[in-house]
PDB file of C-alpha atoms and ligand atoms in Angstrom:
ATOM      1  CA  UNK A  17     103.447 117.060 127.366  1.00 98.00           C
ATOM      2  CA  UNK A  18     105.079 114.151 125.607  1.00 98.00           C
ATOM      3  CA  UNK A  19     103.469 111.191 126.606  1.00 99.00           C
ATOM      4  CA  UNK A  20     104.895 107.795 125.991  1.00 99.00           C
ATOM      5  CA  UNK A  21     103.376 104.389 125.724  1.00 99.00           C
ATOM      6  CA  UNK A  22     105.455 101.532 126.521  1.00 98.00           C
ATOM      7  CA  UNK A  23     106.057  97.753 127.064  1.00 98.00           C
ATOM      8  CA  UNK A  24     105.727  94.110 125.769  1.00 98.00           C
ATOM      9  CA  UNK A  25     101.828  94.172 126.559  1.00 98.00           C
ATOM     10  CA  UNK A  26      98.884  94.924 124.719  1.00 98.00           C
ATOM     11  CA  UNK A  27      97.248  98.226 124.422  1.00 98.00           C
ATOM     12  CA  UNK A  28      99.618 100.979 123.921  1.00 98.00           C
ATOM     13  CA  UNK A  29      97.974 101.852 119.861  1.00 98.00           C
ATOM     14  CA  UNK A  30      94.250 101.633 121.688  1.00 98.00           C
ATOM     15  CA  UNK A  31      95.556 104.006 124.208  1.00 98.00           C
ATOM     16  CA  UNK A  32      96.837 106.542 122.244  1.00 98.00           C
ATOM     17  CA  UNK A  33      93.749 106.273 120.164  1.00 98.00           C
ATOM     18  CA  UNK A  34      91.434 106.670 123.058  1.00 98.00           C
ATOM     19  CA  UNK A  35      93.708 110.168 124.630  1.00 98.00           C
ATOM     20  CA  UNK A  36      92.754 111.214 120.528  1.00 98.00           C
ATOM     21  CA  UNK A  37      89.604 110.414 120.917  1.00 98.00           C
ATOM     22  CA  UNK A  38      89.563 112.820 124.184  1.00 98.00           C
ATOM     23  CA  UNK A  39      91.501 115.395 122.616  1.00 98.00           C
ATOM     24  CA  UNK A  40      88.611 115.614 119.536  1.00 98.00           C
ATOM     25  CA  UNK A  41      86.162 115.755 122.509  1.00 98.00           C
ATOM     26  CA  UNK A  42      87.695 119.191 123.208  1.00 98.00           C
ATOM     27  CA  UNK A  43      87.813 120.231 119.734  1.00 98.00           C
ATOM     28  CA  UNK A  44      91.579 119.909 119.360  1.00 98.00           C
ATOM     29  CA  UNK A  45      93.600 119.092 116.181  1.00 98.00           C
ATOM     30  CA  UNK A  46      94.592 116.070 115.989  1.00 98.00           C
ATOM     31  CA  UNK A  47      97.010 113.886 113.539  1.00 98.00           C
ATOM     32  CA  UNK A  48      98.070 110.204 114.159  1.00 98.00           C
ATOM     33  CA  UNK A  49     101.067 109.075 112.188  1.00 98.00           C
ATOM     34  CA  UNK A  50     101.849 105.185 111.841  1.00 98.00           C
ATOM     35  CA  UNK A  51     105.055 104.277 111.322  1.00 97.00           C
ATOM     36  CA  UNK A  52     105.659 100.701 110.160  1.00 93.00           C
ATOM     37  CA  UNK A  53     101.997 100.084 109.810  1.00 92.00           C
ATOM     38  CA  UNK A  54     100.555  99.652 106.278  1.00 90.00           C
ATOM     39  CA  UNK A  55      97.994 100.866 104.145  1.00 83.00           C
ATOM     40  CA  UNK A  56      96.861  97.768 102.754  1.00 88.00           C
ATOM     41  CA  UNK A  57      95.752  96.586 105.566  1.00 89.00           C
ATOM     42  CA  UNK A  58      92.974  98.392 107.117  1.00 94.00           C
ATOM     43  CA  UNK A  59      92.541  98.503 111.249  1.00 96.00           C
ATOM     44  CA  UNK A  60      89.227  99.025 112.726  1.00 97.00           C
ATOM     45  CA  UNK A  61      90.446 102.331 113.910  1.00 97.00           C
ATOM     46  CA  UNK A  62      91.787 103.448 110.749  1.00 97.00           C
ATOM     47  CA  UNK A  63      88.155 102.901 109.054  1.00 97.00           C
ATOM     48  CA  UNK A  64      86.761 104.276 111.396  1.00 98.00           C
ATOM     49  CA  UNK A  65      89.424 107.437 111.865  1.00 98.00           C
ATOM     50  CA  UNK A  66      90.021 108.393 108.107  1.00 96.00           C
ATOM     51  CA  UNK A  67      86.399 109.535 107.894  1.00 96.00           C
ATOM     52  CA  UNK A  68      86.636 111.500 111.277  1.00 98.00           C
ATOM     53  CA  UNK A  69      88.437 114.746 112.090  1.00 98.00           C
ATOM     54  CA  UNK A  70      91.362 112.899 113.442  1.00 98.00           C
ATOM     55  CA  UNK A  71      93.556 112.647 110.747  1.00 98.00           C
ATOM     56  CA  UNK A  72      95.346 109.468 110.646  1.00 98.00           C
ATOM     57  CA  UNK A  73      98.498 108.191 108.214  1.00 98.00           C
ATOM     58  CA  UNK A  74      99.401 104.555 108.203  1.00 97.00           C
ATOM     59  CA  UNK A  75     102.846 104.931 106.198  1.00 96.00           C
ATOM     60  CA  UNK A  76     104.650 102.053 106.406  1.00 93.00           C
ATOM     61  CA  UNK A  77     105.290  99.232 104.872  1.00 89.00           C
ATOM     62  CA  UNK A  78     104.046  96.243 107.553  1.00 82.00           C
ATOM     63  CA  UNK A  79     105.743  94.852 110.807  1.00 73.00           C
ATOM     64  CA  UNK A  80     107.246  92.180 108.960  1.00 72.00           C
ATOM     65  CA  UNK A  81     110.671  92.740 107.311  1.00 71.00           C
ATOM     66  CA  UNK A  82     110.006  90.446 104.239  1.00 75.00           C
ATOM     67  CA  UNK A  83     110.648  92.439 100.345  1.00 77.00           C
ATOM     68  CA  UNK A  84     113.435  94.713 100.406  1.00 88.00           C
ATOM     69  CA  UNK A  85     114.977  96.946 102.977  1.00 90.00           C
ATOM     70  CA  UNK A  86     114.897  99.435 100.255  1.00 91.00           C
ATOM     71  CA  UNK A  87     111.253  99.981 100.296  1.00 92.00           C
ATOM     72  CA  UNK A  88     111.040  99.960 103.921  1.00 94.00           C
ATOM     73  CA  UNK A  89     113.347 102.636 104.301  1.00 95.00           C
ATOM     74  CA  UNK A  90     111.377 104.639 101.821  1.00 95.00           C
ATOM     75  CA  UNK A  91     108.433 104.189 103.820  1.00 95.00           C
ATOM     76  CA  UNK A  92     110.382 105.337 106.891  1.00 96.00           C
ATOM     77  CA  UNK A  93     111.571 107.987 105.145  1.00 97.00           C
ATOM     78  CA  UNK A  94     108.419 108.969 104.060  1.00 97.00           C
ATOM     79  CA  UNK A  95     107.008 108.962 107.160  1.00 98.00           C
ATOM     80  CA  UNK A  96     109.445 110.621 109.114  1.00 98.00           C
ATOM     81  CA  UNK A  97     109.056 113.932 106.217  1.00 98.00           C
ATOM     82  CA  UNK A  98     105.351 113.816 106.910  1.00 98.00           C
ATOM     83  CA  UNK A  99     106.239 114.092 110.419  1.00 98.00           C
ATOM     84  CA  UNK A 100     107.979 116.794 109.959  1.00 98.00           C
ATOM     85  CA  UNK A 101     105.742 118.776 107.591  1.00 98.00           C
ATOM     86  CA  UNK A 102     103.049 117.973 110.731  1.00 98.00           C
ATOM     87  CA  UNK A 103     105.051 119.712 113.894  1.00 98.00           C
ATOM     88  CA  UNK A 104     104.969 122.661 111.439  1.00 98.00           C
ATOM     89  CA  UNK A 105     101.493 122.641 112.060  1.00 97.00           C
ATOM     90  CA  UNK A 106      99.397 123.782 114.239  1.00 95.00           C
ATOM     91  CA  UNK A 107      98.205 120.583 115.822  1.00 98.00           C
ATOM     92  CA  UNK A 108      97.235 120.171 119.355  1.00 98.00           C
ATOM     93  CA  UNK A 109      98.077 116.584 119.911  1.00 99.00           C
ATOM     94  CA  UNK A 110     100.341 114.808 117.297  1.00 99.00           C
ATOM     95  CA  UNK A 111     100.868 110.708 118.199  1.00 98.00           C
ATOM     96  CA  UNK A 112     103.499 109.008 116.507  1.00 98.00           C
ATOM     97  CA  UNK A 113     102.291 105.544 116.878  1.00 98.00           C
ATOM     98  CA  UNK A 114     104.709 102.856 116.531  1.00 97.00           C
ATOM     99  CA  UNK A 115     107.840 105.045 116.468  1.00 98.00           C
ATOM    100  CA  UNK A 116     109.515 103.375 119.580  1.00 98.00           C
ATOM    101  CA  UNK A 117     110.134 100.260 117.222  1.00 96.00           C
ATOM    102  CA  UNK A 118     112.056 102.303 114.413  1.00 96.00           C
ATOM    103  CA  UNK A 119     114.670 102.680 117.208  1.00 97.00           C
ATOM    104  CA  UNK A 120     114.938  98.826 117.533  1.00 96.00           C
ATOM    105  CA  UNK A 121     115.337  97.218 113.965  1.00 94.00           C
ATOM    106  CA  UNK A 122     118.102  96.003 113.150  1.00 93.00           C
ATOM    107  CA  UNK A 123     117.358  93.970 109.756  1.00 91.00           C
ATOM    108  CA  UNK A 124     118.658  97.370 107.509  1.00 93.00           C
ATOM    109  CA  UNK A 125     119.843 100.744 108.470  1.00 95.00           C
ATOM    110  CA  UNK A 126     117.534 103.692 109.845  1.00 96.00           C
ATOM    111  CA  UNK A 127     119.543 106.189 111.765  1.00 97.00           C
ATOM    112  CA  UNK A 128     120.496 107.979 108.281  1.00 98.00           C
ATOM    113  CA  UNK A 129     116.668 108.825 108.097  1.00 98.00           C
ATOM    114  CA  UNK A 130     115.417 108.955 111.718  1.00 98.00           C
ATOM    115  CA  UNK A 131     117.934 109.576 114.375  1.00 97.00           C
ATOM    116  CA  UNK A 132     116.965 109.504 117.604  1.00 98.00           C
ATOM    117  CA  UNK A 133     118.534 113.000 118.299  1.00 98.00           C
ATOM    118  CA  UNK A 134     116.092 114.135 115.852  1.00 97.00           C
ATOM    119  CA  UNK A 135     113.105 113.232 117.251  1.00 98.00           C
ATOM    120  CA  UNK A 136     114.372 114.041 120.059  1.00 98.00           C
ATOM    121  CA  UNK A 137     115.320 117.951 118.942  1.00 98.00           C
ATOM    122  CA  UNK A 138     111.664 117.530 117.171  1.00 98.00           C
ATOM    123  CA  UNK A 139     109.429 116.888 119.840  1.00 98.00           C
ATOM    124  CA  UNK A 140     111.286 118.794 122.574  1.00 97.00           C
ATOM    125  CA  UNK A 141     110.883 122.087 120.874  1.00 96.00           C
ATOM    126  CA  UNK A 142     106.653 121.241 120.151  1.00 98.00           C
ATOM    127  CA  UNK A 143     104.205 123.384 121.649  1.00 96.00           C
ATOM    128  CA  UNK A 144     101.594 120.838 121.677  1.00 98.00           C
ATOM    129  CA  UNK A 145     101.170 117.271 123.128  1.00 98.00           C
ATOM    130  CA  UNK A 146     103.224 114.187 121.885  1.00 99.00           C
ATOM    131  CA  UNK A 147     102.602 110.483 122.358  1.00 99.00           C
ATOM    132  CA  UNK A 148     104.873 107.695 121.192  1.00 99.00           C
ATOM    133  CA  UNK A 149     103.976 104.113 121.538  1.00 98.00           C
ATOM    134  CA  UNK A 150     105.880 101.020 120.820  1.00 98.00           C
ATOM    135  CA  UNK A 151     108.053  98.555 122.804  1.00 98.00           C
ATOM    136  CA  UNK A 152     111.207  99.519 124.295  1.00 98.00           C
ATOM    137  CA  UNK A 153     111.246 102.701 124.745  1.00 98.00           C
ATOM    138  CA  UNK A 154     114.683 104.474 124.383  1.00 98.00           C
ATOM    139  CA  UNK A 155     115.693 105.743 127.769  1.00 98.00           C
ATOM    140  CA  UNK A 156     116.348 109.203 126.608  1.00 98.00           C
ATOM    141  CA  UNK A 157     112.692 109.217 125.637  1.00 98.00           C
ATOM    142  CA  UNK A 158     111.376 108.027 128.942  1.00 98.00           C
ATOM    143  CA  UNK A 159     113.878 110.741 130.458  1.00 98.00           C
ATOM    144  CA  UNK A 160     112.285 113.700 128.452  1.00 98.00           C
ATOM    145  CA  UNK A 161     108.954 112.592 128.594  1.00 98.00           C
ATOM    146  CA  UNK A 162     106.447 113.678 130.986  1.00 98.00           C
ATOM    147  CA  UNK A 163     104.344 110.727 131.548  1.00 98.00           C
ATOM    148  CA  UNK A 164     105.298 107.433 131.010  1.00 98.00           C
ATOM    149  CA  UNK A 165     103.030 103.814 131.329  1.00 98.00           C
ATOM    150  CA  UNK A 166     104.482 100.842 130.413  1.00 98.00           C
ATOM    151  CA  UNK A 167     102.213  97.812 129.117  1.00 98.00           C
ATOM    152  CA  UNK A 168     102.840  95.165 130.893  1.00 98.00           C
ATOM    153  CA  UNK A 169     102.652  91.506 129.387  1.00 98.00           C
ATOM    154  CA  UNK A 170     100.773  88.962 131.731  1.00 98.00           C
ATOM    155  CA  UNK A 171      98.302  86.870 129.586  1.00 97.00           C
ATOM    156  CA  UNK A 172      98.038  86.797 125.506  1.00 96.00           C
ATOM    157  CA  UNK A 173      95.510  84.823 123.453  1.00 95.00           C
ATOM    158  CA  UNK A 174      98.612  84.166 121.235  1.00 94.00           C
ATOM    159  CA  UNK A 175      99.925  81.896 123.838  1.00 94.00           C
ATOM    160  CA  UNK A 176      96.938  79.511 123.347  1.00 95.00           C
ATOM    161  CA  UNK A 177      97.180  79.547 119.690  1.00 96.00           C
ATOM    162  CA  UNK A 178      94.449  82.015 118.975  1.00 95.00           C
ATOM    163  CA  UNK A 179      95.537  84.033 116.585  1.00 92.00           C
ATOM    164  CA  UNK A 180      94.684  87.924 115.619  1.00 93.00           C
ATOM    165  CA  UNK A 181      91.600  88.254 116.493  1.00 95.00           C
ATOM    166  CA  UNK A 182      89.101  91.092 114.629  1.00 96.00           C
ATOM    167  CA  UNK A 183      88.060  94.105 116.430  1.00 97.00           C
ATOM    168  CA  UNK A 184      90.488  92.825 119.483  1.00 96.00           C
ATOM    169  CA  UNK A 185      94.254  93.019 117.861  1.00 95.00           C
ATOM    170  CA  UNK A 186      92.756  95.017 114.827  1.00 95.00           C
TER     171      UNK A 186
HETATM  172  P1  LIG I 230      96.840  97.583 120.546  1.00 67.01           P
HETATM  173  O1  LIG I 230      97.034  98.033 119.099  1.00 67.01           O
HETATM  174  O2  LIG I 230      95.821  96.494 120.648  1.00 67.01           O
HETATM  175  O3  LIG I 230      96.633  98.712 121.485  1.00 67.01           O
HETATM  176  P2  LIG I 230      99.655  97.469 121.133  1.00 67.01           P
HETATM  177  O4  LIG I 230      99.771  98.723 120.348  1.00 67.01           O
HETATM  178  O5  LIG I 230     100.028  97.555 122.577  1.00 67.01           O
HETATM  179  O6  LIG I 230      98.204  96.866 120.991  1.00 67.01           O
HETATM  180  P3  LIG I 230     101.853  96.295 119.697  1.00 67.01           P
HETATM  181  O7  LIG I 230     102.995  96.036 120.637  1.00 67.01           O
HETATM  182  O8  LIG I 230     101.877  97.467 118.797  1.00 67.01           O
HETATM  183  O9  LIG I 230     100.486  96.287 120.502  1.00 67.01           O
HETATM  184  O10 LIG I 230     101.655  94.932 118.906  1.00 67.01           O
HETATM  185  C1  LIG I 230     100.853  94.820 117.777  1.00 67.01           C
HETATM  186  C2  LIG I 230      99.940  93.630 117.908  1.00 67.01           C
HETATM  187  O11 LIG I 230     100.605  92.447 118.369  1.00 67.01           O
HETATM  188  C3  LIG I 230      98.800  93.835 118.896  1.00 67.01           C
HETATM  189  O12 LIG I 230      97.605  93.634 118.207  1.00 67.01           O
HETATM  190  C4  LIG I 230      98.962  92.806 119.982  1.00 67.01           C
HETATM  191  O13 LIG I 230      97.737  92.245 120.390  1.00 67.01           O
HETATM  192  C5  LIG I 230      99.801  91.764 119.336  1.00 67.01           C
HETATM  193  N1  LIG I 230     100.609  91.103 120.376  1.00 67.01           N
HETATM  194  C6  LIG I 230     100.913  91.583 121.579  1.00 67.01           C
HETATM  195  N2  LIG I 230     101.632  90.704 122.318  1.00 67.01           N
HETATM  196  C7  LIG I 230     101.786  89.639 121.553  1.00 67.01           C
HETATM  197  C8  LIG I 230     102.429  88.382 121.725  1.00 67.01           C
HETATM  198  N3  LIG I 230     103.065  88.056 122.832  1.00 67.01           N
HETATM  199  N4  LIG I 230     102.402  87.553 120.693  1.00 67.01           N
HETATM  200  C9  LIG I 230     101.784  87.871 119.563  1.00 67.01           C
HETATM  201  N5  LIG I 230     101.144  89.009 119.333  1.00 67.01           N
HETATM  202  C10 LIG I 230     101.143  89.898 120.306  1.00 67.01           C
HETATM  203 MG1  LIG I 231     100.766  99.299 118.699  1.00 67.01          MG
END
């Protein structure tokens, strides 16, 4: 199945994490690749994952576009080879958290790296279950994809001022 997570609300990361979580439960294979998410800074899931039999890769270089586009699209390349390597595998769920958003910058050039014809050819052809989160969802994903939920924004702390709050945004 390829499964995609959607929308301008929060909880589409948490919910792929928790279909992982219920995968493992099963004794599936697991791997959960982050794209645009960094290393250096550590999410309560990723301490928590990297010493579990989920394998999770934050490989990016942050959300925010500041430092060179260079270095973000070696990240992105990076990431997208890893991916790669991974639906070579023999995984039984594979999430690709984040990807949605590759599809939607526009500060520096991606489609030389990740087209979305290739993820496209990529996860159409897996044997396994796929889930990609992120806002705005291309419409050719939400056509292939099985199941599709989109997130929808009604009430954010943010809007009061409250800003990212531990163990609730990360
Ligand atoms: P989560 O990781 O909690 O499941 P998500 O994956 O749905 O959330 P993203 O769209 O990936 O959320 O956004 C990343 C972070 O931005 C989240 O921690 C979310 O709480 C936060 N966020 C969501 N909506 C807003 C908003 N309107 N303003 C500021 N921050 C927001
Ligand atoms: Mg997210």
């Amino acid at each position: 199945m390829i499964i995609v997570y959607t929308g301008n609300g929060k909880g589409k990361t948490t919910a792929a994490i928790g279909l992982a979580i219920r995968a493992l439960g099963h004794n599936q294979k697991v791997c959960i690749i982050q794209f645009l998410k960094s290393t250096k800074f550590e999410t309560g899931e990723y301490k928590f994952l990297k010493s579990s039999k989920i394998e999770i890769y934050p490989m990016g270089a942050g959300f925010s576009w500041k430092g060179k586009p260079e270095n973000h699209r070696d990240f992105l390349s990076k990431a997208w080879n890893l991916t790669k390597e991974k639906f070579k595998a023999d995984y039984d769920l594979i999430v690709l958290d984040e990807i949605n958003n590759v599809f939607n910058i526009k500060n520096f050039k991606t489609d030389d790296i990740i087209s979305l014809n290739d993820l496209i050819d990529l996860i159409s052809n897996a044997s396994f279950n796929v889930v990609l989160t992120g806002r705005e969802a291309k419409p050719e994903l939400i056509q292939i994809a099985d199941l599709v939920t989109e997130m929808k924004f009604i009430k954010h702390p943010y809007q009061k001022g409250v800003l990212a709050t531990k163990a609730i945004e990360y």
